[in-house]
Amino acid sequence: MKNFIFLLAFSIVLAACSKVPITNRKQTNLLPESTLIQMAKDQYTAFLAEATVLPDSDPRAQRVKRVGEKIKEATESFLTSKGYAKRIEGFEWEFKTVVDDETINAWCMPGGKVCVYTGILPLFDSDDELAVVMGHEIAHAIARHGNERMSQQMIVNGVGSVLSPADTTQVSIFQQVFIGSATLGMLKYSRNHESEADKLGLVFAKVAGYDPNAAITFWKKMAAQGGAGMPEIFSTHPSDERRIADLEEFLKEIDQYIE
């Protein structure tokens, strides 16, 4: 019986393997993406019910939406042309600006629900800088890092959780993987995920017409302001020096991923 369960679980893992666009890294996603998108949508709806969001007439909200829509359109076209249309299947994009001047944060949930906080907006000296950060957050959703993290947690919890169809099990794991409601959307991503999102995010920003080199100026600016007060959004990211070096190296070859 144990051998049967092991073989069944192994078969599920094998069938769930896929590759991340651009990096071609193999990943294992056990949860149907449609299920994760619905769970994220429910959490997002609950979040909006309590949060204060800027009206569409506010210039800051218009800026976020304008940049977000450009990235969305270009990214969808790019992924479709590269044979990755399934990566955006079921996405219902929204771009909201959350009123919270004390929180330096931005995130994109599975399914394309994007929120940028007013606290981070003053850090962007240009739309290019805003675009590389939004591109980074959108990249987490496109790369299905949330599904991957949940799948890892499901494996840790045992085969039973992998095979269980119960929604309560899936929701419980969703809550384990996501940090509480105060920072909804902020997954406990690994540094490998962060580095991968950096690369995808630069491509998404570039195909949308933004200058990906803005990532270098932005992170150098962040490094100069670093220290103990580093915002939580950057807490699991690679060190400033390592990140900037990796970004500079990737920018040398970025065109080969777009052609």
PDB file of C-alpha atoms in Angstrom:
ATOM      1  CA  MET A   1       0.000   0.000   0.000  1.00  0.00           C
ATOM      2  CA  LYS A   2       2.815   2.388   0.903  1.00  0.00           C
ATOM      3  CA  ASN A   3       4.543   1.616  -2.382  1.00  0.00           C
ATOM      4  CA  PHE A   4       1.305   2.308  -4.250  1.00  0.00           C
ATOM      5  CA  ILE A   5       0.860   5.674  -2.540  1.00  0.00           C
ATOM      6  CA  PHE A   6       4.479   6.569  -3.233  1.00  0.00           C
ATOM      7  CA  LEU A   7       4.170   5.664  -6.915  1.00  0.00           C
ATOM      8  CA  LEU A   8       0.902   7.576  -7.197  1.00  0.00           C
ATOM      9  CA  ALA A   9       2.432  10.635  -5.559  1.00  0.00           C
ATOM     10  CA  PHE A  10       5.500  10.351  -7.775  1.00  0.00           C
ATOM     11  CA  SER A  11       3.279  10.174 -10.848  1.00  0.00           C
ATOM     12  CA  ILE A  12       1.433  13.313  -9.765  1.00  0.00           C
ATOM     13  CA  VAL A  13       4.706  15.181  -9.216  1.00  0.00           C
ATOM     14  CA  LEU A  14       6.043  14.024 -12.578  1.00  0.00           C
ATOM     15  CA  ALA A  15       2.875  15.100 -14.370  1.00  0.00           C
ATOM     16  CA  ALA A  16       2.950  18.477 -12.640  1.00  0.00           C
ATOM     17  CA  CYS A  17       6.419  19.415 -13.883  1.00  0.00           C
ATOM     18  CA  SER A  18       6.659  22.436 -16.171  1.00  0.00           C
ATOM     19  CA  LYS A  19       9.190  25.034 -17.263  1.00  0.00           C
ATOM     20  CA  VAL A  20       9.317  28.714 -16.373  1.00  0.00           C
ATOM     21  CA  PRO A  21       9.308  31.073 -19.383  1.00  0.00           C
ATOM     22  CA  ILE A  22      12.655  32.698 -20.263  1.00  0.00           C
ATOM     23  CA  THR A  23      14.740  30.845 -17.643  1.00  0.00           C
ATOM     24  CA  ASN A  24      13.456  27.386 -18.666  1.00  0.00           C
ATOM     25  CA  ARG A  25      13.834  26.251 -15.066  1.00  0.00           C
ATOM     26  CA  LYS A  26      11.872  23.102 -14.282  1.00  0.00           C
ATOM     27  CA  GLN A  27       9.295  23.480 -11.518  1.00  0.00           C
ATOM     28  CA  THR A  28       6.698  21.304  -9.840  1.00  0.00           C
ATOM     29  CA  ASN A  29       3.204  22.728  -9.374  1.00  0.00           C
ATOM     30  CA  LEU A  30       0.788  20.256  -7.793  1.00  0.00           C
ATOM     31  CA  LEU A  31      -2.197  22.557  -7.493  1.00  0.00           C
ATOM     32  CA  PRO A  32      -4.345  23.341 -10.558  1.00  0.00           C
ATOM     33  CA  GLU A  33      -3.599  26.963 -11.391  1.00  0.00           C
ATOM     34  CA  SER A  34      -7.325  27.658 -11.743  1.00  0.00           C
ATOM     35  CA  THR A  35      -7.808  26.619  -8.108  1.00  0.00           C
ATOM     36  CA  LEU A  36      -5.021  28.877  -6.899  1.00  0.00           C
ATOM     37  CA  ILE A  37      -6.340  31.800  -8.953  1.00  0.00           C
ATOM     38  CA  GLN A  38      -9.785  31.401  -7.384  1.00  0.00           C
ATOM     39  CA  MET A  39      -8.331  31.260  -3.865  1.00  0.00           C
ATOM     40  CA  ALA A  40      -6.263  34.358  -4.595  1.00  0.00           C
ATOM     41  CA  LYS A  41      -9.326  36.115  -5.997  1.00  0.00           C
ATOM     42  CA  ASP A  42     -11.271  35.377  -2.806  1.00  0.00           C
ATOM     43  CA  GLN A  43      -8.438  36.684  -0.619  1.00  0.00           C
ATOM     44  CA  TYR A  44      -8.082  39.756  -2.849  1.00  0.00           C
ATOM     45  CA  THR A  45     -11.808  40.535  -2.612  1.00  0.00           C
ATOM     46  CA  ALA A  46     -11.650  40.253   1.176  1.00  0.00           C
ATOM     47  CA  PHE A  47      -8.606  42.536   1.236  1.00  0.00           C
ATOM     48  CA  LEU A  48     -10.292  45.232  -0.876  1.00  0.00           C
ATOM     49  CA  ALA A  49     -13.306  45.169   1.432  1.00  0.00           C
ATOM     50  CA  GLU A  50     -11.086  46.481   4.237  1.00  0.00           C
ATOM     51  CA  ALA A  51      -8.433  48.475   2.378  1.00  0.00           C
ATOM     52  CA  THR A  52      -8.640  52.071   1.191  1.00  0.00           C
ATOM     53  CA  VAL A  53      -7.988  52.339  -2.531  1.00  0.00           C
ATOM     54  CA  LEU A  54      -7.356  55.518  -4.513  1.00  0.00           C
ATOM     55  CA  PRO A  55     -10.160  56.467  -6.920  1.00  0.00           C
ATOM     56  CA  ASP A  56      -9.468  56.130 -10.639  1.00  0.00           C
ATOM     57  CA  SER A  57      -9.480  59.927 -10.911  1.00  0.00           C
ATOM     58  CA  ASP A  58      -6.373  60.239  -8.711  1.00  0.00           C
ATOM     59  CA  PRO A  59      -3.205  60.878 -10.788  1.00  0.00           C
ATOM     60  CA  ARG A  60      -1.262  58.310  -8.740  1.00  0.00           C
ATOM     61  CA  ALA A  61      -3.829  55.620  -9.466  1.00  0.00           C
ATOM     62  CA  GLN A  62      -3.858  56.612 -13.130  1.00  0.00           C
ATOM     63  CA  ARG A  63      -0.077  56.278 -13.260  1.00  0.00           C
ATOM     64  CA  VAL A  64      -0.113  52.791 -11.751  1.00  0.00           C
ATOM     65  CA  LYS A  65      -2.925  51.674 -14.042  1.00  0.00           C
ATOM     66  CA  ARG A  66      -1.283  53.155 -17.141  1.00  0.00           C
ATOM     67  CA  VAL A  67       2.039  51.435 -16.505  1.00  0.00           C
ATOM     68  CA  GLY A  68       0.326  48.211 -15.445  1.00  0.00           C
ATOM     69  CA  GLU A  69      -1.873  48.051 -18.530  1.00  0.00           C
ATOM     70  CA  LYS A  70       1.112  48.575 -20.824  1.00  0.00           C
ATOM     71  CA  ILE A  71       3.000  45.745 -19.137  1.00  0.00           C
ATOM     72  CA  LYS A  72      -0.077  43.515 -19.236  1.00  0.00           C
ATOM     73  CA  GLU A  73      -0.709  44.026 -22.959  1.00  0.00           C
ATOM     74  CA  ALA A  74       2.931  43.581 -23.934  1.00  0.00           C
ATOM     75  CA  THR A  75       3.482  40.592 -21.654  1.00  0.00           C
ATOM     76  CA  GLU A  76       0.400  38.763 -22.893  1.00  0.00           C
ATOM     77  CA  SER A  77       1.491  39.301 -26.497  1.00  0.00           C
ATOM     78  CA  PHE A  78       5.063  38.251 -25.718  1.00  0.00           C
ATOM     79  CA  LEU A  79       4.100  35.069 -23.853  1.00  0.00           C
ATOM     80  CA  THR A  80       1.621  34.070 -26.555  1.00  0.00           C
ATOM     81  CA  SER A  81       4.257  34.519 -29.267  1.00  0.00           C
ATOM     82  CA  LYS A  82       6.656  32.310 -27.296  1.00  0.00           C
ATOM     83  CA  GLY A  83       4.123  29.520 -26.787  1.00  0.00           C
ATOM     84  CA  TYR A  84       3.338  30.332 -23.155  1.00  0.00           C
ATOM     85  CA  ALA A  85      -0.267  31.508 -23.511  1.00  0.00           C
ATOM     86  CA  LYS A  86      -1.335  29.037 -20.806  1.00  0.00           C
ATOM     87  CA  ARG A  87       0.683  31.025 -18.275  1.00  0.00           C
ATOM     88  CA  ILE A  88      -1.915  33.811 -18.422  1.00  0.00           C
ATOM     89  CA  GLU A  89      -4.970  31.595 -18.804  1.00  0.00           C
ATOM     90  CA  GLY A  90      -7.686  32.643 -16.364  1.00  0.00           C
ATOM     91  CA  PHE A  91      -6.019  35.960 -15.514  1.00  0.00           C
ATOM     92  CA  GLU A  92      -8.413  38.805 -14.718  1.00  0.00           C
ATOM     93  CA  TRP A  93      -6.050  41.730 -14.394  1.00  0.00           C
ATOM     94  CA  GLU A  94      -6.677  44.593 -11.980  1.00  0.00           C
ATOM     95  CA  PHE A  95      -4.379  47.430 -10.975  1.00  0.00           C
ATOM     96  CA  LYS A  96      -5.143  49.172  -7.696  1.00  0.00           C
ATOM     97  CA  THR A  97      -3.302  51.775  -5.636  1.00  0.00           C
ATOM     98  CA  VAL A  98      -3.672  51.193  -1.906  1.00  0.00           C
ATOM     99  CA  VAL A  99      -3.659  54.202   0.414  1.00  0.00           C
ATOM    100  CA  ASP A 100      -0.941  53.465   2.951  1.00  0.00           C
ATOM    101  CA  ASP A 101       1.882  55.988   3.103  1.00  0.00           C
ATOM    102  CA  GLU A 102       3.703  53.992   5.788  1.00  0.00           C
ATOM    103  CA  THR A 103       3.980  50.787   3.772  1.00  0.00           C
ATOM    104  CA  ILE A 104       6.565  50.373   1.030  1.00  0.00           C
ATOM    105  CA  ASN A 105       4.998  47.525  -0.863  1.00  0.00           C
ATOM    106  CA  ALA A 106       3.698  46.226  -4.184  1.00  0.00           C
ATOM    107  CA  TRP A 107       2.439  42.780  -5.130  1.00  0.00           C
ATOM    108  CA  CYS A 108       0.713  40.694  -7.750  1.00  0.00           C
ATOM    109  CA  MET A 109      -1.413  37.746  -6.743  1.00  0.00           C
ATOM    110  CA  PRO A 110      -2.011  34.686  -8.949  1.00  0.00           C
ATOM    111  CA  GLY A 111      -4.489  35.718 -11.621  1.00  0.00           C
ATOM    112  CA  GLY A 112      -3.109  39.221 -12.130  1.00  0.00           C
ATOM    113  CA  LYS A 113      -4.434  41.151  -9.138  1.00  0.00           C
ATOM    114  CA  VAL A 114      -1.866  43.928  -8.700  1.00  0.00           C
ATOM    115  CA  CYS A 115      -1.661  46.394  -5.824  1.00  0.00           C
ATOM    116  CA  VAL A 116       0.862  49.194  -5.393  1.00  0.00           C
ATOM    117  CA  TYR A 117       0.952  51.102  -2.103  1.00  0.00           C
ATOM    118  CA  THR A 118       1.180  54.886  -1.931  1.00  0.00           C
ATOM    119  CA  GLY A 119       4.170  54.498   0.396  1.00  0.00           C
ATOM    120  CA  ILE A 120       6.382  53.168  -2.386  1.00  0.00           C
ATOM    121  CA  LEU A 121       5.386  55.650  -5.111  1.00  0.00           C
ATOM    122  CA  PRO A 122       7.722  58.492  -3.974  1.00  0.00           C
ATOM    123  CA  LEU A 123      10.676  56.141  -4.517  1.00  0.00           C
ATOM    124  CA  PHE A 124      10.083  56.045  -8.268  1.00  0.00           C
ATOM    125  CA  ASP A 125      11.779  58.890 -10.124  1.00  0.00           C
ATOM    126  CA  SER A 126      10.381  57.665 -13.436  1.00  0.00           C
ATOM    127  CA  ASP A 127       7.771  55.363 -14.935  1.00  0.00           C
ATOM    128  CA  ASP A 128      10.682  53.130 -15.962  1.00  0.00           C
ATOM    129  CA  GLU A 129      11.507  52.481 -12.306  1.00  0.00           C
ATOM    130  CA  LEU A 130       7.852  51.828 -11.497  1.00  0.00           C
ATOM    131  CA  ALA A 131       7.687  49.450 -14.465  1.00  0.00           C
ATOM    132  CA  VAL A 132      10.641  47.299 -13.413  1.00  0.00           C
ATOM    133  CA  VAL A 133       9.178  46.872  -9.920  1.00  0.00           C
ATOM    134  CA  MET A 134       5.690  46.109 -11.251  1.00  0.00           C
ATOM    135  CA  GLY A 135       7.250  43.807 -13.835  1.00  0.00           C
ATOM    136  CA  HIS A 136       9.042  41.979 -11.034  1.00  0.00           C
ATOM    137  CA  GLU A 137       5.846  41.445  -9.052  1.00  0.00           C
ATOM    138  CA  ILE A 138       3.902  40.370 -12.149  1.00  0.00           C
ATOM    139  CA  ALA A 139       6.730  37.948 -12.935  1.00  0.00           C
ATOM    140  CA  HIS A 140       6.059  36.088  -9.677  1.00  0.00           C
ATOM    141  CA  ALA A 141       2.522  35.386 -10.899  1.00  0.00           C
ATOM    142  CA  ILE A 142       3.570  34.469 -14.448  1.00  0.00           C
ATOM    143  CA  ALA A 143       6.290  32.147 -13.141  1.00  0.00           C
ATOM    144  CA  ARG A 144       3.721  30.594 -10.788  1.00  0.00           C
ATOM    145  CA  HIS A 145       5.994  30.987  -7.810  1.00  0.00           C
ATOM    146  CA  GLY A 146       2.966  30.954  -5.512  1.00  0.00           C
ATOM    147  CA  ASN A 147       1.880  27.564  -6.824  1.00  0.00           C
ATOM    148  CA  GLU A 148       5.421  26.285  -6.504  1.00  0.00           C
ATOM    149  CA  ARG A 149       5.713  27.434  -2.889  1.00  0.00           C
ATOM    150  CA  MET A 150       2.349  25.885  -2.056  1.00  0.00           C
ATOM    151  CA  SER A 151       3.373  22.650  -3.768  1.00  0.00           C
ATOM    152  CA  GLN A 152       6.554  22.550  -1.715  1.00  0.00           C
ATOM    153  CA  GLN A 153       4.486  23.003   1.440  1.00  0.00           C
ATOM    154  CA  MET A 154       2.081  20.271   0.345  1.00  0.00           C
ATOM    155  CA  ILE A 155       4.991  17.872  -0.110  1.00  0.00           C
ATOM    156  CA  VAL A 156       6.349  18.803   3.325  1.00  0.00           C
ATOM    157  CA  ASN A 157       2.906  18.163   4.841  1.00  0.00           C
ATOM    158  CA  GLY A 158       2.861  14.685   3.335  1.00  0.00           C
ATOM    159  CA  VAL A 159       1.273  12.759   0.517  1.00  0.00           C
ATOM    160  CA  GLY A 160      -2.159  12.960   2.141  1.00  0.00           C
ATOM    161  CA  SER A 161      -2.348  16.710   1.614  1.00  0.00           C
ATOM    162  CA  VAL A 162      -1.241  16.299  -1.985  1.00  0.00           C
ATOM    163  CA  LEU A 163      -3.999  13.826  -2.709  1.00  0.00           C
ATOM    164  CA  SER A 164      -6.723  15.470  -0.648  1.00  0.00           C
ATOM    165  CA  PRO A 165      -9.417  17.191  -2.703  1.00  0.00           C
ATOM    166  CA  ALA A 166     -10.688  19.086   0.339  1.00  0.00           C
ATOM    167  CA  ASP A 167     -10.756  22.830  -0.153  1.00  0.00           C
ATOM    168  CA  THR A 168     -10.019  23.339   3.536  1.00  0.00           C
ATOM    169  CA  THR A 169      -6.647  21.645   3.104  1.00  0.00           C
ATOM    170  CA  GLN A 170      -5.745  23.808   0.134  1.00  0.00           C
ATOM    171  CA  VAL A 171      -6.879  27.003   1.843  1.00  0.00           C
ATOM    172  CA  SER A 172      -4.892  26.072   4.944  1.00  0.00           C
ATOM    173  CA  ILE A 173      -1.747  25.635   2.877  1.00  0.00           C
ATOM    174  CA  PHE A 174      -2.506  28.889   1.035  1.00  0.00           C
ATOM    175  CA  GLN A 175      -2.574  30.660   4.393  1.00  0.00           C
ATOM    176  CA  GLN A 176       0.650  28.952   5.490  1.00  0.00           C
ATOM    177  CA  VAL A 177       2.480  30.127   2.393  1.00  0.00           C
ATOM    178  CA  PHE A 178       1.175  33.690   2.391  1.00  0.00           C
ATOM    179  CA  ILE A 179       2.170  36.076   5.152  1.00  0.00           C
ATOM    180  CA  GLY A 180      -0.915  37.330   7.043  1.00  0.00           C
ATOM    181  CA  SER A 181      -3.513  39.791   5.860  1.00  0.00           C
ATOM    182  CA  ALA A 182      -1.458  42.809   6.888  1.00  0.00           C
ATOM    183  CA  THR A 183       0.894  42.096   3.989  1.00  0.00           C
ATOM    184  CA  LEU A 184      -1.471  40.227   1.701  1.00  0.00           C
ATOM    185  CA  GLY A 185       0.135  39.195  -1.536  1.00  0.00           C
ATOM    186  CA  MET A 186       3.629  38.985  -0.093  1.00  0.00           C
ATOM    187  CA  LEU A 187       4.674  35.393  -0.436  1.00  0.00           C
ATOM    188  CA  LYS A 188       7.640  33.999   1.421  1.00  0.00           C
ATOM    189  CA  TYR A 189       9.502  33.636  -1.836  1.00  0.00           C
ATOM    190  CA  SER A 190      12.960  32.101  -1.910  1.00  0.00           C
ATOM    191  CA  ARG A 191      15.891  34.163  -3.103  1.00  0.00           C
ATOM    192  CA  ASN A 192      16.003  32.003  -6.225  1.00  0.00           C
ATOM    193  CA  HIS A 193      12.417  33.044  -6.926  1.00  0.00           C
ATOM    194  CA  GLU A 194      13.336  36.685  -6.399  1.00  0.00           C
ATOM    195  CA  SER A 195      16.278  36.447  -8.793  1.00  0.00           C
ATOM    196  CA  GLU A 196      14.110  34.726 -11.385  1.00  0.00           C
ATOM    197  CA  ALA A 197      11.396  37.382 -11.024  1.00  0.00           C
ATOM    198  CA  ASP A 198      14.061  40.047 -11.552  1.00  0.00           C
ATOM    199  CA  LYS A 199      14.960  38.548 -14.931  1.00  0.00           C
ATOM    200  CA  LEU A 200      11.400  38.007 -16.117  1.00  0.00           C
ATOM    201  CA  GLY A 201      10.401  41.421 -14.828  1.00  0.00           C
ATOM    202  CA  LEU A 202      13.098  43.151 -16.867  1.00  0.00           C
ATOM    203  CA  VAL A 203      11.902  41.386 -20.013  1.00  0.00           C
ATOM    204  CA  PHE A 204       8.279  42.327 -19.310  1.00  0.00           C
ATOM    205  CA  ALA A 205       9.229  45.965 -18.724  1.00  0.00           C
ATOM    206  CA  LYS A 206      11.335  46.091 -21.893  1.00  0.00           C
ATOM    207  CA  VAL A 207       8.709  44.576 -24.205  1.00  0.00           C
ATOM    208  CA  ALA A 208       6.269  47.147 -22.792  1.00  0.00           C
ATOM    209  CA  GLY A 209       8.558  49.942 -23.980  1.00  0.00           C
ATOM    210  CA  TYR A 210      10.219  50.806 -20.666  1.00  0.00           C
ATOM    211  CA  ASP A 211      13.950  51.052 -20.045  1.00  0.00           C
ATOM    212  CA  PRO A 212      15.037  47.972 -18.041  1.00  0.00           C
ATOM    213  CA  ASN A 213      18.254  49.763 -17.077  1.00  0.00           C
ATOM    214  CA  ALA A 214      16.087  51.684 -14.615  1.00  0.00           C
ATOM    215  CA  ALA A 215      16.398  48.612 -12.386  1.00  0.00           C
ATOM    216  CA  ILE A 216      20.068  49.447 -11.858  1.00  0.00           C
ATOM    217  CA  THR A 217      19.440  53.066 -10.908  1.00  0.00           C
ATOM    218  CA  PHE A 218      16.550  52.046  -8.662  1.00  0.00           C
ATOM    219  CA  TRP A 219      18.476  49.386  -6.752  1.00  0.00           C
ATOM    220  CA  LYS A 220      21.553  51.559  -6.402  1.00  0.00           C
ATOM    221  CA  LYS A 221      19.269  54.177  -4.901  1.00  0.00           C
ATOM    222  CA  MET A 222      17.800  51.562  -2.561  1.00  0.00           C
ATOM    223  CA  ALA A 223      21.288  50.387  -1.582  1.00  0.00           C
ATOM    224  CA  ALA A 224      22.237  53.936  -0.660  1.00  0.00           C
ATOM    225  CA  GLN A 225      19.170  54.111   1.601  1.00  0.00           C
ATOM    226  CA  GLY A 226      19.640  50.579   2.967  1.00  0.00           C
ATOM    227  CA  GLY A 227      20.325  49.395   6.460  1.00  0.00           C
ATOM    228  CA  ALA A 228      18.077  48.259   9.277  1.00  0.00           C
ATOM    229  CA  GLY A 229      15.132  50.121   7.810  1.00  0.00           C
ATOM    230  CA  MET A 230      14.980  48.041   4.619  1.00  0.00           C
ATOM    231  CA  PRO A 231      11.300  47.602   3.675  1.00  0.00           C
ATOM    232  CA  GLU A 232       9.803  44.124   4.085  1.00  0.00           C
ATOM    233  CA  ILE A 233       9.101  43.909   0.363  1.00  0.00           C
ATOM    234  CA  PHE A 234      12.868  43.621  -0.143  1.00  0.00           C
ATOM    235  CA  SER A 235      13.640  41.469   2.909  1.00  0.00           C
ATOM    236  CA  THR A 236      13.990  38.161   1.045  1.00  0.00           C
ATOM    237  CA  HIS A 237      15.676  39.623  -2.008  1.00  0.00           C
ATOM    238  CA  PRO A 238      19.373  39.020  -2.707  1.00  0.00           C
ATOM    239  CA  SER A 239      21.862  41.509  -1.266  1.00  0.00           C
ATOM    240  CA  ASP A 240      22.020  44.834  -3.081  1.00  0.00           C
ATOM    241  CA  GLU A 241      25.521  44.157  -4.441  1.00  0.00           C
ATOM    242  CA  ARG A 242      24.651  40.667  -5.667  1.00  0.00           C
ATOM    243  CA  ARG A 243      21.359  41.793  -7.128  1.00  0.00           C
ATOM    244  CA  ILE A 244      22.824  44.737  -9.024  1.00  0.00           C
ATOM    245  CA  ALA A 245      25.632  42.560 -10.402  1.00  0.00           C
ATOM    246  CA  ASP A 246      23.142  39.912 -11.548  1.00  0.00           C
ATOM    247  CA  LEU A 247      20.897  42.536 -13.144  1.00  0.00           C
ATOM    248  CA  GLU A 248      23.807  44.125 -14.998  1.00  0.00           C
ATOM    249  CA  GLU A 249      24.864  40.708 -16.301  1.00  0.00           C
ATOM    250  CA  PHE A 250      21.346  39.819 -17.450  1.00  0.00           C
ATOM    251  CA  LEU A 251      20.876  43.174 -19.183  1.00  0.00           C
ATOM    252  CA  LYS A 252      23.818  42.322 -21.448  1.00  0.00           C
ATOM    253  CA  GLU A 253      21.879  39.379 -22.873  1.00  0.00           C
ATOM    254  CA  ILE A 254      18.257  40.478 -22.457  1.00  0.00           C
ATOM    255  CA  ASP A 255      17.686  41.000 -26.189  1.00  0.00           C
ATOM    256  CA  GLN A 256      18.207  37.313 -26.946  1.00  0.00           C
ATOM    257  CA  TYR A 257      15.119  36.482 -24.887  1.00  0.00           C
ATOM    258  CA  ILE A 258      12.956  38.966 -26.750  1.00  0.00           C
ATOM    259  CA  GLU A 259      13.932  38.293 -30.364  1.00  0.00           C
TER     260      GLU A 259
END
